[in-house]
CSV table of C-alpha atoms in Angstrom, one decimal:
chain,number,residue,atom,x,y,z
A,1,MET,CA,-25.1,-45.9,-16.9
A,2,MET,CA,-24.2,-43.1,-19.3
A,3,TRP,CA,-26.2,-40.6,-17.3
A,4,LYS,CA,-24.5,-41.8,-14.1
A,5,ASN,CA,-21.0,-41.4,-15.7
A,6,LEU,CA,-22.0,-37.9,-17.0
A,7,HIS,CA,-23.2,-37.0,-13.5
A,8,ASN,CA,-20.0,-38.1,-11.9
A,9,ASP,CA,-18.0,-36.2,-14.5
A,10,MET,CA,-19.9,-33.1,-13.8
A,11,LEU,CA,-19.4,-33.5,-10.0
A,12,GLN,CA,-15.7,-34.0,-10.6
A,13,TRP,CA,-15.5,-31.0,-12.9
A,14,ARG,CA,-17.4,-28.9,-10.3
A,15,GLY,CA,-15.0,-30.1,-7.6
A,16,THR,CA,-12.0,-29.1,-9.7
A,17,LEU,CA,-13.4,-25.7,-10.7
A,18,GLU,CA,-14.9,-24.7,-7.3
A,19,PRO,CA,-11.6,-23.9,-5.5
A,20,HIS,CA,-10.5,-21.8,-8.5
A,21,ILE,CA,-13.8,-19.9,-8.7
A,22,ARG,CA,-13.7,-19.3,-4.9
A,23,GLY,CA,-10.1,-18.1,-5.1
A,24,LEU,CA,-10.8,-15.7,-8.0
A,25,VAL,CA,-13.9,-14.3,-6.3
A,26,GLN,CA,-12.1,-13.9,-3.0
A,27,SER,CA,-9.1,-12.1,-4.6
A,28,THR,CA,-11.2,-9.9,-6.9
A,29,SER,CA,-13.6,-9.0,-4.0
A,30,ALA,CA,-10.7,-8.0,-1.8
A,31,GLN,CA,-9.2,-5.9,-4.6
A,32,ALA,CA,-12.6,-4.4,-5.3
A,33,PHE,CA,-12.1,-2.3,-2.2
A,34,ASN,CA,-9.7,-0.3,-4.3
A,35,LEU,CA,-12.7,1.2,-5.9
A,36,LEU,CA,-12.8,3.3,-2.7
A,37,GLY,CA,-9.3,4.5,-3.8
A,38,ILE,CA,-11.2,6.6,-6.4
A,39,ILE,CA,-12.3,8.6,-3.3
A,40,ALA,CA,-8.6,9.3,-2.7
A,41,GLY,CA,-8.2,10.2,-6.4
A,42,SER,CA,-11.2,12.6,-6.3
A,43,ILE,CA,-9.7,14.3,-3.2
A,44,ILE,CA,-6.5,14.9,-5.1
A,45,ALA,CA,-8.2,15.8,-8.3
A,46,GLY,CA,-10.4,18.3,-6.4
A,47,SER,CA,-7.5,19.8,-4.6
A,48,TYR,CA,-5.4,20.8,-7.5
A,49,ASP,CA,-5.4,24.4,-6.3
A,50,VAL,CA,-3.5,23.6,-3.1
A,51,PHE,CA,-1.0,21.4,-4.9
A,52,ASN,CA,-0.3,24.3,-7.2
A,53,LYS,CA,0.2,26.6,-4.2
A,54,TYR,CA,2.9,24.3,-2.7
A,55,ALA,CA,5.3,22.9,-5.4
A,56,TRP,CA,6.5,20.3,-3.0
A,57,ALA,CA,3.0,18.9,-2.2
A,58,LEU,CA,2.9,16.4,-5.0
A,59,LEU,CA,6.6,15.5,-4.4
A,60,ILE,CA,5.9,14.1,-0.9
A,61,PHE,CA,2.3,12.8,-1.5
A,62,PRO,CA,3.4,9.3,-2.9
A,63,GLY,CA,5.9,9.0,-0.1
A,64,LEU,CA,3.1,9.4,2.5
A,65,LEU,CA,1.0,6.8,0.7
A,66,SER,CA,3.9,4.4,0.3
A,67,ASN,CA,5.6,4.7,3.6
A,68,ARG,CA,2.3,4.3,5.5
A,69,GLY,CA,1.5,1.5,3.1
A,70,ALA,CA,4.9,-0.2,3.7
A,71,ILE,CA,4.3,-0.2,7.5
A,72,GLY,CA,0.7,-1.3,7.0
A,73,GLY,CA,2.0,-4.1,4.8
A,74,LEU,CA,4.4,-5.2,7.6
A,75,PHE,CA,1.5,-5.0,10.1
A,76,SER,CA,-1.0,-6.9,8.0
A,77,GLY,CA,1.5,-9.5,6.8
A,78,ARG,CA,2.7,-10.2,10.4
A,79,LEU,CA,-0.9,-10.3,11.6
A,80,SER,CA,-2.0,-12.7,8.9
A,81,THR,CA,0.9,-15.1,9.5
A,82,GLY,CA,0.5,-14.7,13.3
A,83,LEU,CA,-3.1,-15.6,13.1
A,84,HIS,CA,-2.3,-18.7,11.0
A,85,LEU,CA,0.5,-19.8,13.4
A,86,GLY,CA,-1.3,-18.9,16.6
A,87,THR,CA,1.2,-16.2,17.8
A,88,VAL,CA,-1.5,-13.6,17.5
A,89,LEU,CA,-5.0,-14.2,18.9
A,90,PRO,CA,-8.2,-13.1,17.0
A,91,ARG,CA,-9.3,-10.7,19.8
A,92,MET,CA,-8.8,-7.1,20.8
A,93,ARG,CA,-8.0,-7.6,24.5
A,94,ASP,CA,-5.7,-10.0,26.4
A,95,ASN,CA,-3.6,-10.7,23.3
A,96,THR,CA,-0.1,-12.3,23.1
A,97,GLU,CA,3.1,-10.5,23.9
A,98,ASP,CA,4.1,-10.8,20.2
A,99,ALA,CA,0.9,-8.9,19.3
A,100,TYR,CA,1.7,-6.0,21.7
A,101,GLN,CA,5.3,-5.8,20.5
A,102,LEU,CA,4.0,-5.7,16.9
A,103,PHE,CA,1.7,-2.8,17.8
A,104,SER,CA,4.6,-0.9,19.5
A,105,SER,CA,6.9,-1.4,16.5
A,106,VAL,CA,4.3,0.0,14.1
A,107,ILE,CA,4.1,3.3,16.1
A,108,SER,CA,7.9,3.6,16.4
A,109,LEU,CA,8.4,2.8,12.7
A,110,THR,CA,5.7,5.4,11.7
A,111,ALA,CA,7.7,8.1,13.6
A,112,LEU,CA,10.9,7.0,12.0
A,113,SER,CA,9.3,6.9,8.5
A,114,ALA,CA,8.1,10.5,9.1
A,115,PHE,CA,11.6,11.6,9.9
A,116,LEU,CA,13.1,9.8,6.8
A,117,LEU,CA,10.3,11.1,4.6
A,118,PHE,CA,10.9,14.7,5.9
A,119,ILE,CA,14.6,14.4,5.1
A,120,GLY,CA,14.1,12.8,1.7
A,121,GLY,CA,11.3,15.2,0.7
A,122,SER,CA,13.4,18.2,1.9
A,123,VAL,CA,16.4,17.2,-0.1
A,124,PHE,CA,14.4,16.7,-3.3
A,125,SER,CA,12.4,19.9,-2.7
A,126,VAL,CA,15.6,21.9,-2.4
A,127,ILE,CA,17.1,20.3,-5.5
A,128,SER,CA,13.9,20.5,-7.6
A,129,TYR,CA,12.4,23.7,-6.5
A,130,GLY,CA,15.1,25.6,-4.5
A,131,SER,CA,12.9,25.5,-1.3
A,132,GLY,CA,14.1,27.6,1.6
A,133,LEU,CA,13.8,27.1,5.4
A,134,LYS,CA,10.2,28.3,5.4
A,135,GLU,CA,9.1,25.6,3.0
A,136,LEU,CA,11.2,22.9,4.8
A,137,TYR,CA,9.4,23.8,8.1
A,138,LEU,CA,6.1,23.4,6.3
A,139,ILE,CA,7.1,20.0,5.0
A,140,PHE,CA,8.1,19.0,8.5
A,141,LYS,CA,4.7,20.0,9.9
A,142,VAL,CA,2.7,18.4,7.1
A,143,VAL,CA,4.6,15.1,7.1
A,144,PHE,CA,4.6,14.6,10.9
A,145,SER,CA,1.0,15.8,11.4
A,146,THR,CA,-0.4,13.6,8.6
A,147,LEU,CA,1.4,10.4,9.7
A,148,ALA,CA,0.6,11.0,13.4
A,149,LEU,CA,-3.2,11.4,12.7
A,150,SER,CA,-3.2,8.4,10.3
A,151,ILE,CA,-2.2,6.1,13.2
A,152,LEU,CA,-5.5,6.7,14.9
A,153,VAL,CA,-7.4,5.4,11.8
A,154,ILE,CA,-5.2,2.8,10.0
A,155,THR,CA,-3.8,0.7,12.8
A,156,PRO,CA,-7.1,-0.2,14.6
A,157,THR,CA,-8.7,-0.8,11.2
A,158,THR,CA,-6.0,-3.2,10.1
A,159,PHE,CA,-6.3,-5.3,13.3
A,160,LEU,CA,-10.2,-5.3,13.2
A,161,VAL,CA,-10.2,-6.4,9.6
A,162,SER,CA,-7.7,-9.2,10.3
A,163,ILE,CA,-9.8,-10.5,13.2
A,164,GLN,CA,-13.0,-10.4,11.2
A,165,ALA,CA,-11.4,-12.1,8.2
A,166,TYR,CA,-9.9,-14.9,10.3
A,167,THR,CA,-13.0,-15.5,12.4
A,168,ARG,CA,-15.3,-15.7,9.3
A,169,GLY,CA,-13.1,-18.3,7.7
A,170,LEU,CA,-11.6,-16.1,5.1
A,171,ASP,CA,-7.9,-16.1,4.2
A,172,PRO,CA,-6.3,-13.0,5.9
A,173,ASP,CA,-3.4,-13.2,3.3
A,174,MET,CA,-6.0,-12.6,0.6
A,175,VAL,CA,-8.2,-9.9,2.1
A,176,VAL,CA,-6.5,-7.9,4.9
A,177,TYR,CA,-4.0,-5.8,3.0
A,178,PRO,CA,-6.2,-5.1,0.0
A,179,ILE,CA,-8.9,-3.7,2.3
A,180,THR,CA,-6.7,-1.9,4.8
A,181,SER,CA,-4.4,-0.4,2.1
A,182,THR,CA,-7.4,1.3,0.4
A,183,THR,CA,-8.6,2.6,3.8
A,184,ALA,CA,-5.1,3.9,4.4
A,185,ASP,CA,-4.9,5.6,1.0
A,186,VAL,CA,-8.3,7.3,1.5
A,187,SER,CA,-7.4,8.3,5.1
A,188,ILE,CA,-3.9,9.6,4.2
A,189,SER,CA,-5.2,11.6,1.2
A,190,PHE,CA,-8.0,13.2,3.2
A,191,ILE,CA,-5.8,14.0,6.2
A,192,TYR,CA,-3.0,15.3,3.9
A,193,VAL,CA,-5.3,17.7,2.0
A,194,VAL,CA,-6.9,18.9,5.3
A,195,VAL,CA,-3.5,19.6,6.8
A,196,LEU,CA,-2.4,21.4,3.6
A,197,ARG,CA,-5.5,23.5,3.7
A,198,LEU,CA,-5.0,24.3,7.4
A,199,ILE,CA,-1.5,25.6,6.9
A,200,THR,CA,-2.7,27.9,4.1
A,201,LEU,CA,-4.8,29.7,6.8
A,202,LYS,CA,-1.6,30.8,8.6
A,203,HIS,CA,-3.5,31.1,11.9
A,204,TRP,CA,-1.7,30.8,15.2
A,205,ALA,CA,-4.2,28.4,16.6
A,206,VAL,CA,-3.7,26.0,13.7
A,207,ASN,CA,0.0,26.2,14.0
A,208,LEU,CA,-0.2,25.5,17.8
A,209,GLY,CA,-2.6,22.6,17.3
A,210,LEU,CA,-0.4,20.9,14.7
A,211,LEU,CA,2.7,21.4,16.8
A,212,PHE,CA,0.9,19.8,19.8
A,213,VAL,CA,0.0,16.8,17.6
A,214,ILE,CA,3.6,16.5,16.4
A,215,THR,CA,5.0,16.8,20.0
A,216,LEU,CA,2.6,14.2,21.3
A,217,PHE,CA,3.5,11.8,18.4
A,218,ILE,CA,7.2,12.1,18.8
A,219,ALA,CA,7.1,11.9,22.7
A,220,GLY,CA,4.8,8.9,22.5
A,221,ALA,CA,7.0,7.1,20.0
A,222,LEU,CA,10.1,7.7,22.1
A,223,TRP,CA,8.3,6.4,25.2
A,224,ILE,CA,7.2,3.3,23.4
A,225,HIS,CA,10.7,2.7,22.1
A,226,LEU,CA,12.3,3.0,25.5
A,227,LYS,CA,9.7,0.8,27.1
A,228,ASN,CA,10.1,-2.0,24.5
A,229,ARG,CA,13.8,-1.8,23.6
A,230,GLY,CA,15.5,-5.1,24.4
A,231,ARG,CA,12.4,-7.2,23.8
A,232,ARG,CA,13.0,-9.9,21.2
A,233,GLU,CA,10.1,-9.4,18.8
A,234,TYR,CA,10.2,-5.6,18.9
A,235,ASP,CA,14.0,-5.4,18.3
A,236,LYS,CA,13.8,-8.0,15.5
A,237,THR,CA,11.1,-6.1,13.7
A,238,LEU,CA,12.9,-2.8,14.0
A,239,LYS,CA,16.3,-4.2,13.0
A,240,GLU,CA,15.0,-6.0,9.9
A,241,PHE,CA,12.6,-3.3,8.8
A,242,ILE,CA,14.8,-0.1,9.2
A,243,CYS,CA,16.8,-1.0,6.1
A,244,THR,CA,13.6,-1.7,4.2
A,245,LEU,CA,12.2,1.7,5.3
A,246,ILE,CA,15.3,3.6,4.2
A,247,VAL,CA,15.2,1.9,0.7
A,248,VAL,CA,11.4,2.6,0.6
A,249,THR,CA,11.9,6.3,1.4
A,250,ILE,CA,14.5,6.6,-1.5
A,251,ILE,CA,12.2,4.8,-3.9
A,252,VAL,CA,9.0,6.8,-3.0
A,253,THR,CA,10.8,10.1,-3.1
A,254,LEU,CA,11.7,9.2,-6.7
A,255,THR,CA,8.0,8.4,-7.2
A,256,GLY,CA,7.1,11.9,-6.1
A,257,TYR,CA,9.5,13.3,-8.7
A,258,LEU,CA,7.9,11.2,-11.4
A,259,LEU,CA,4.4,12.3,-10.3
A,260,GLY,CA,5.6,15.9,-10.7
A,261,ARG,CA,6.7,15.0,-14.2
A,262,ILE,CA,3.3,13.5,-14.9
A,263,SER,CA,1.7,16.7,-13.7
A,264,SER,CA,3.9,18.8,-16.0
A,265,GLN,CA,2.8,16.6,-18.9
A,266,ILE,CA,-0.9,16.4,-18.3
A,267,GLY,CA,-1.6,19.6,-16.4
A,268,ASP,CA,-4.9,19.5,-14.6
A,269,THR,CA,-6.2,16.4,-16.6
A,270,ALA,CA,-8.4,15.3,-13.7
A,271,GLU,CA,-9.2,11.8,-15.1
A,272,ILE,CA,-5.6,10.7,-14.5
A,273,TYR,CA,-5.4,12.0,-10.9
A,274,PHE,CA,-8.8,10.5,-10.3
A,275,ILE,CA,-7.7,6.9,-10.8
A,276,TYR,CA,-4.0,7.2,-9.9
A,277,PRO,CA,-4.3,6.2,-6.2
A,278,ALA,CA,-6.6,3.3,-7.1
A,279,MET,CA,-4.1,2.0,-9.7
A,280,ILE,CA,-1.1,2.1,-7.4
A,281,ASP,CA,-3.2,0.5,-4.7
A,282,THR,CA,-4.3,-2.3,-6.9
A,283,VAL,CA,-0.8,-3.1,-8.1
A,284,GLY,CA,0.4,-3.1,-4.5
A,285,ASP,CA,-2.5,-5.4,-3.6
A,286,VAL,CA,-1.6,-7.9,-6.3
A,287,GLY,CA,1.9,-8.0,-4.9
A,288,SER,CA,0.7,-8.3,-1.4
A,289,ILE,CA,-1.7,-11.2,-2.2
A,290,ILE,CA,1.0,-13.1,-4.1
A,291,GLY,CA,3.7,-12.3,-1.5
A,292,SER,CA,1.7,-12.9,1.6
A,293,THR,CA,0.2,-16.2,0.5
A,294,ALA,CA,3.7,-17.3,-0.6
A,295,THR,CA,5.3,-16.4,2.8
A,296,THR,CA,2.5,-18.2,4.7
A,297,LYS,CA,3.1,-21.3,2.5
A,298,LEU,CA,6.8,-21.1,3.1
A,299,GLY,CA,6.2,-20.8,6.9
A,300,LEU,CA,3.9,-23.8,6.9
A,301,GLY,CA,6.3,-25.8,4.7
A,302,TYR,CA,3.9,-26.2,1.8
A,303,PHE,CA,6.6,-25.6,-0.8
A,304,ALA,CA,10.4,-25.3,-1.0
A,305,ALA,CA,12.2,-22.0,-0.8
A,306,GLU,CA,13.2,-22.1,-4.5
A,307,TYR,CA,12.1,-19.7,-7.2
A,308,SER,CA,10.9,-22.7,-9.3
A,309,SER,CA,8.2,-23.1,-6.6
A,310,ILE,CA,6.4,-20.2,-8.4
A,311,ARG,CA,4.8,-22.9,-10.6
A,312,ALA,CA,3.0,-24.2,-7.5
A,313,HIS,CA,1.7,-20.6,-6.9
A,314,MET,CA,0.3,-19.9,-10.3
A,315,SER,CA,-3.3,-20.2,-9.2
A,316,GLU,CA,-2.9,-17.3,-6.7
A,317,ILE,CA,-1.0,-15.3,-9.3
A,318,THR,CA,-3.8,-15.8,-11.9
A,319,TYR,CA,-6.6,-14.9,-9.5
A,320,ALA,CA,-4.8,-11.7,-8.5
A,321,TRP,CA,-3.8,-10.6,-12.0
A,322,SER,CA,-7.2,-11.3,-13.5
A,323,GLY,CA,-8.9,-9.3,-10.8
A,324,SER,CA,-6.5,-6.4,-11.2
A,325,LEU,CA,-7.1,-6.1,-15.0
A,326,PHE,CA,-10.8,-6.2,-14.5
A,327,LEU,CA,-10.6,-3.4,-11.9
A,328,PHE,CA,-8.3,-1.3,-14.1
A,329,THR,CA,-11.0,-1.4,-16.8
A,330,VAL,CA,-13.6,-0.4,-14.2
A,331,TYR,CA,-11.5,2.6,-13.1
A,332,ALA,CA,-11.3,3.9,-16.6
A,333,VAL,CA,-15.0,3.5,-17.1
A,334,ILE,CA,-15.9,5.3,-13.9
A,335,SER,CA,-13.4,8.1,-14.9
A,336,GLY,CA,-15.1,8.3,-18.3
A,337,PHE,CA,-18.6,8.7,-16.6
A,338,THR,CA,-17.2,11.3,-14.3
A,339,TYR,CA,-15.1,13.5,-16.6
A,340,GLY,CA,-16.4,12.5,-20.1
A,341,PHE,CA,-15.4,10.0,-22.7
A,342,SER,CA,-13.5,12.3,-25.0
A,343,ASN,CA,-10.2,10.6,-23.9
A,344,PHE,CA,-11.7,7.3,-23.0
A,345,TRP,CA,-9.9,5.0,-25.5
A,346,ARG,CA,-6.6,6.6,-24.8
A,347,LEU,CA,-7.2,6.2,-21.1
A,348,ILE,CA,-8.0,2.5,-21.6
A,349,ALA,CA,-4.8,2.1,-23.6
A,350,VAL,CA,-2.9,3.7,-20.7
A,351,VAL,CA,-4.4,1.6,-17.9
A,352,TRP,CA,-4.2,-1.7,-19.8
A,353,GLY,CA,-0.6,-1.0,-20.9
A,354,THR,CA,0.3,-0.1,-17.4
A,355,ASN,CA,-1.3,-3.3,-16.0
A,356,LEU,CA,0.2,-5.7,-18.5
A,357,ILE,CA,3.7,-4.4,-17.9
A,358,VAL,CA,3.7,-3.8,-14.2
A,359,ILE,CA,1.9,-6.9,-12.8
A,360,PRO,CA,4.4,-9.5,-14.2
A,361,LEU,CA,7.3,-7.4,-12.8
A,362,ILE,CA,5.7,-7.0,-9.3
A,363,THR,CA,4.8,-10.7,-9.3
A,364,ALA,CA,8.4,-11.7,-9.9
A,365,ILE,CA,9.7,-9.3,-7.3
A,366,SER,CA,7.2,-10.2,-4.6
A,367,PHE,CA,7.9,-14.0,-4.9
A,368,GLY,CA,11.6,-13.5,-5.3
A,369,VAL,CA,12.0,-11.3,-2.2
A,370,GLY,CA,10.0,-13.8,-0.2
A,371,ILE,CA,12.3,-16.7,-1.3
A,372,ILE,CA,15.5,-14.7,-0.7
A,373,THR,CA,14.6,-13.5,2.8
A,374,PHE,CA,13.3,-16.9,3.9
A,375,LYS,CA,16.5,-18.6,2.7
A,376,ARG,CA,18.6,-16.1,4.8
A,377,GLY,CA,16.6,-16.8,7.9
A,378,LEU,CA,14.8,-13.5,8.0
A,379,ASP,CA,11.1,-12.9,8.5
A,380,PRO,CA,9.7,-12.4,4.9
A,381,ASP,CA,6.7,-10.5,6.4
A,382,ASN,CA,9.2,-7.7,7.4
A,383,PHE,CA,10.3,-7.4,3.8
A,384,VAL,CA,8.0,-8.7,1.1
A,385,ILE,CA,4.8,-6.5,1.4
A,386,PRO,CA,6.7,-3.3,2.6
A,387,PHE,CA,9.2,-3.6,-0.2
A,388,GLU,CA,6.9,-4.6,-3.0
A,389,THR,CA,4.2,-2.0,-2.2
A,390,SER,CA,6.6,0.9,-2.4
A,391,LEU,CA,8.3,-0.5,-5.5
A,392,ALA,CA,4.8,-1.1,-6.9
A,393,ASP,CA,4.0,2.6,-6.5
A,394,SER,CA,7.2,3.6,-8.2
A,395,LEU,CA,7.0,1.1,-11.0
A,396,THR,CA,3.3,1.9,-11.6
A,397,THR,CA,4.1,5.7,-11.6
A,398,LEU,CA,7.0,5.2,-14.0
A,399,VAL,CA,5.1,3.0,-16.5
A,400,LEU,CA,2.1,5.3,-16.2
A,401,PHE,CA,4.3,8.2,-17.1
A,402,LEU,CA,5.7,6.3,-20.1
A,403,MET,CA,2.1,5.3,-21.2
A,404,ILE,CA,1.0,9.0,-20.9
A,405,LEU,CA,3.9,10.1,-23.0
A,406,LEU,CA,2.9,7.5,-25.6
A,407,TRP,CA,-0.9,8.2,-25.7
A,408,PHE,CA,-1.5,11.7,-24.3
A,409,ARG,CA,1.2,13.8,-26.1
């Protein structure tokens, strides 16, 4: 009898723990794709010469990551919720009208974000570095070319990952954005550095090629907008997201300024640049996991649209935070193996301090924005991930800057 009771207790204990273990593994595994963000970091760390050549290059880099990440967050969040609700079908062809309008809105918003980022980057570049018309023209070419080329990689990747996650029984809210955001960061970093190196050649063929890409991008976005204007889902997405995009652009331009300050403090200390994209990506992923799972639960009626409902969401928060702290440690270790361990303990202090301060803030913001937008009858997927990812980039950069001042001065 005793052994039978013990056996039953063990089965009950296993049944209680199993969902938590599965959630932790799924969350950490999805965030583990941020290890590829180190590729983005190595691209930046290995391209310090071109960032020195153009003073504005570091200023607009976080904006490219964040604006593209904000639109990717909108796309992945809407896809995840749509797959759950059946408004998007898990297939490439013959999809729903909502799915096609979502694709169209992503292209239009990318073009709009390029324009806003060009304006914001130009203003800060003039104020910070006294840039003239020649530099502003280069910023225009670099921003529009980078975002135009990024569409060819990031948009199809996001949709394919969403389909694969859903058809394999995984939770798209947990895995889609963490995977695709890392892919986006690596792609953006690579394309950005390639475009920067191309403009240093000052060759007429390069200039003509970039202008062709930009013209095709702008003309295509205008055609898509004119074709879809007046359609419910398209108009709703643009109307709700434009304000978010403007706020995001202001935030990320400030992030670029902070990154420039970090550069002035640490010089060419490669171990920081090496892990920077992975760190901001991970914080954004934590917010996206918490925000996306919360918006899906709100949409399905699993909990009330009250901030106190965060208690019912603590499991997802714990999974995401634990995974992020583990990965921050891994980033520091990999950086140590790559660049040496002379600054390792200071680096550990910097990444742990950054994580322990930023994650609670981004958790509160992600959940709060979801509740507020849902209460006002807006689509939380148009706000939560886009807003929190850009804010995550800025908060992480700010706290990282403060940690560097504390430990590296």
